[in-house]
Coordinates of C-alpha atoms in Angstrom, one line a residue:
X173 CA 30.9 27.1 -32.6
X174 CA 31.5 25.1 -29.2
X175 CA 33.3 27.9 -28.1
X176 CA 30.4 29.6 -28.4
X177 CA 28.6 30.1 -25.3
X178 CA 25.0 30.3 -24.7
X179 CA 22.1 31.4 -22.2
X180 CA 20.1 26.7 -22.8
X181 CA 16.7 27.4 -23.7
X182 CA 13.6 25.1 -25.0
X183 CA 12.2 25.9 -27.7
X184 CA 8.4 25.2 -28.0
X185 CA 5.6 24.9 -30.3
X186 CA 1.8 23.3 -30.4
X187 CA 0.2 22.9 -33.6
X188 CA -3.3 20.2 -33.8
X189 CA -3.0 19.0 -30.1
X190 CA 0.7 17.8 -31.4
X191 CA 3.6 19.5 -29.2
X192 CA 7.2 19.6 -29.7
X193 CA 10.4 20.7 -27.7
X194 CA 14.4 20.9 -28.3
X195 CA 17.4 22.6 -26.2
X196 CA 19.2 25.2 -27.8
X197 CA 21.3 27.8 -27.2
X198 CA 21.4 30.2 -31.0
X199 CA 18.4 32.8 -29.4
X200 CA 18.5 36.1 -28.3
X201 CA 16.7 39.8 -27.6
X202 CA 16.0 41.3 -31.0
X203 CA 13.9 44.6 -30.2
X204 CA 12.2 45.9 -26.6
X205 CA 10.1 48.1 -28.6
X206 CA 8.1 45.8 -29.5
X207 CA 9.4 43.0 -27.3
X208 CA 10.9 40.4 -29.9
X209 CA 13.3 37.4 -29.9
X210 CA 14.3 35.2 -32.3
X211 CA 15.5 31.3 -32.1
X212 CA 17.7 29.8 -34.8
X213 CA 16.3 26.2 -35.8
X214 CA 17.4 23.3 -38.2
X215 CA 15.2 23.1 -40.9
X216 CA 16.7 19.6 -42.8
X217 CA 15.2 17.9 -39.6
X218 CA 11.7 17.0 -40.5
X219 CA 10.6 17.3 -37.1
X220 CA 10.9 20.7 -36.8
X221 CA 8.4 21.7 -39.7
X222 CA 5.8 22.1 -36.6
X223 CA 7.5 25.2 -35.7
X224 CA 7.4 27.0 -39.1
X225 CA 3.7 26.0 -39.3
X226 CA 2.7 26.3 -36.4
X227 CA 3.1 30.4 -36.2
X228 CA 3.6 30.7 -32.3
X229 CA 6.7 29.5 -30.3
X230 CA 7.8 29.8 -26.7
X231 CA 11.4 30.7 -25.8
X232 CA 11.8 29.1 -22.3
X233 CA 14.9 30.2 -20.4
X234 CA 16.7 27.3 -18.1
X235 CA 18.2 28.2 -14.5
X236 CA 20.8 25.4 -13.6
X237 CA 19.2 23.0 -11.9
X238 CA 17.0 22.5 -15.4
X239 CA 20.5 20.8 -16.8
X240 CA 18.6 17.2 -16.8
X241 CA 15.6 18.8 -18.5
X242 CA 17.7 20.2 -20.7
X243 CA 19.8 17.3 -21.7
X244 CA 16.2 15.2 -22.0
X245 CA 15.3 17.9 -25.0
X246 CA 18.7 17.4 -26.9
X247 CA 17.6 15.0 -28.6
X248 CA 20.4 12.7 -27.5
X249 CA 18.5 10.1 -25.3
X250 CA 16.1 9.4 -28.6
X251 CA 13.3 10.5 -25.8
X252 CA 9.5 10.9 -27.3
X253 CA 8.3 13.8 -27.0
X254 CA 5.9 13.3 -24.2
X255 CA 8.8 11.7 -22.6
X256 CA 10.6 15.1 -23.0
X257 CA 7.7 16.6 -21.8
X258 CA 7.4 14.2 -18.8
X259 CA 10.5 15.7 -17.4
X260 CA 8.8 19.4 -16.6
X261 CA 5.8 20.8 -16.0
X262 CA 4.1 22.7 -18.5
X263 CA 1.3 24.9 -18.9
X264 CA 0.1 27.5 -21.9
X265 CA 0.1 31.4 -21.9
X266 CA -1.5 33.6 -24.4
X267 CA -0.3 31.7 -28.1
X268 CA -1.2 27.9 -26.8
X269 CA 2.8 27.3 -27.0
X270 CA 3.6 25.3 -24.1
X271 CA 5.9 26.8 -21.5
X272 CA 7.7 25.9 -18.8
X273 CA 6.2 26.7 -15.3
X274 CA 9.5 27.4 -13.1
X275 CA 11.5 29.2 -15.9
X276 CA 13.5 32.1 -15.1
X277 CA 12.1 33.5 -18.5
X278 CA 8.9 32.3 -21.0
X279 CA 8.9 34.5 -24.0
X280 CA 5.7 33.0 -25.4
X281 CA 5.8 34.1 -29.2
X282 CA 4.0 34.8 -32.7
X283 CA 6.2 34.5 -35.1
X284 CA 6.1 37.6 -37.0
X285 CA 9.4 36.9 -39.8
X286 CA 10.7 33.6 -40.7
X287 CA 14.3 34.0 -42.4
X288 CA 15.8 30.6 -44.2
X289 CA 19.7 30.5 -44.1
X290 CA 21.7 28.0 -45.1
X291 CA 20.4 24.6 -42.9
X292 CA 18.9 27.0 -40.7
X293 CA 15.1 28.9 -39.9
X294 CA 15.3 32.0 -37.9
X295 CA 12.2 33.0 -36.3
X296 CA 11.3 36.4 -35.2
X297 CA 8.7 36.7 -32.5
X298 CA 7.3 39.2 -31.4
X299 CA 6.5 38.4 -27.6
X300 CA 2.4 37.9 -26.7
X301 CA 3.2 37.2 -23.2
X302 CA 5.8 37.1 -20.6
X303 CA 6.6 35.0 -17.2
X304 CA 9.0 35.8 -15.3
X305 CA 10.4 33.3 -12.4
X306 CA 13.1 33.0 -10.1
X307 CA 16.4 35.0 -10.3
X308 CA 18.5 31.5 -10.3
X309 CA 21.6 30.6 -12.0
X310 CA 21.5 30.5 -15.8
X311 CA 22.6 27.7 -17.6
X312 CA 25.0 27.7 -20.1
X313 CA 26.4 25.7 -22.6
X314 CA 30.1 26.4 -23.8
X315 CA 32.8 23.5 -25.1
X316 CA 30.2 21.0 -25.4
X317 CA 29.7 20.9 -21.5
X318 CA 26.8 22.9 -19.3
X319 CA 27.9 25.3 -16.6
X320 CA 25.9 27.5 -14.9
X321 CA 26.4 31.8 -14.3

């Protein structure tokens, strides 16, 4: 799968004033009619049950020059999450999700299917509300390294 590339996106959720974030790349357009995505999420990680209860996500789309926010959401540097949070800034849209201010893209979400395959959740959204932001460089992740289209 590192061959794999992907558009990095964060993946966010609020539930009870609690808020949680993590980088990944298994998301995509599902419908434009009406507007949904979905996110593909580990569900043996305890710390993602927030996003299955929660109901709402947002889908925040990285440029390149979010590589270091991106790498603080991995999950590698053992960050908190208001650490993670710390490295952006954030505001809400329509579902409470938090979302990233200078995204090039904030799908903010209700989550309308949730699918359980295998170690994973996938979570349909349908999208509540939409920011679009600068027309920058995407960044990508492809043989375990980011680059940027």
């Amino acid at each position: 799968m590192a061959r794999y590339a992907g558009h990095v996106q964060i993946v966010t959720t609020a539930l009870n004033g609690e808020r949680r974030g993590v980088a990944v790349t298994a998301a995509c357009s599902v419908s434009d009619a009406p507007p949904t995505v979905l996110v593909c999420l580990n569900h043996n990680n305890e710390k993602n049950k927030i996003f299955f209860d929660s109901g709402v996500f947002a889908l925040n789309s990285l440029a390149a020059h979010h590589q270091p926010l991106s790498h603080a959401f991995s999950g590698l540097e053992k960050l908190t999450m208001d650490e993670r949070f710390a490295h952006g800034e954030w505001d809400a849209l329509a579902t409470g999700a938090p979302t990233l201010k200078d995204a090039v893209a904030t799908y903010d979400c209700r989550v309308v299917q949730k699918i359980p395959y295998t170690t994973h959740t996938i979570l349909i959204g349908e999208v509540a509300s939409l920011r679009l932001g600068g027309q920058d460089a995407a960044l990508v992740y492809m043989d375990r390294s980011y680059h940027s289209l």
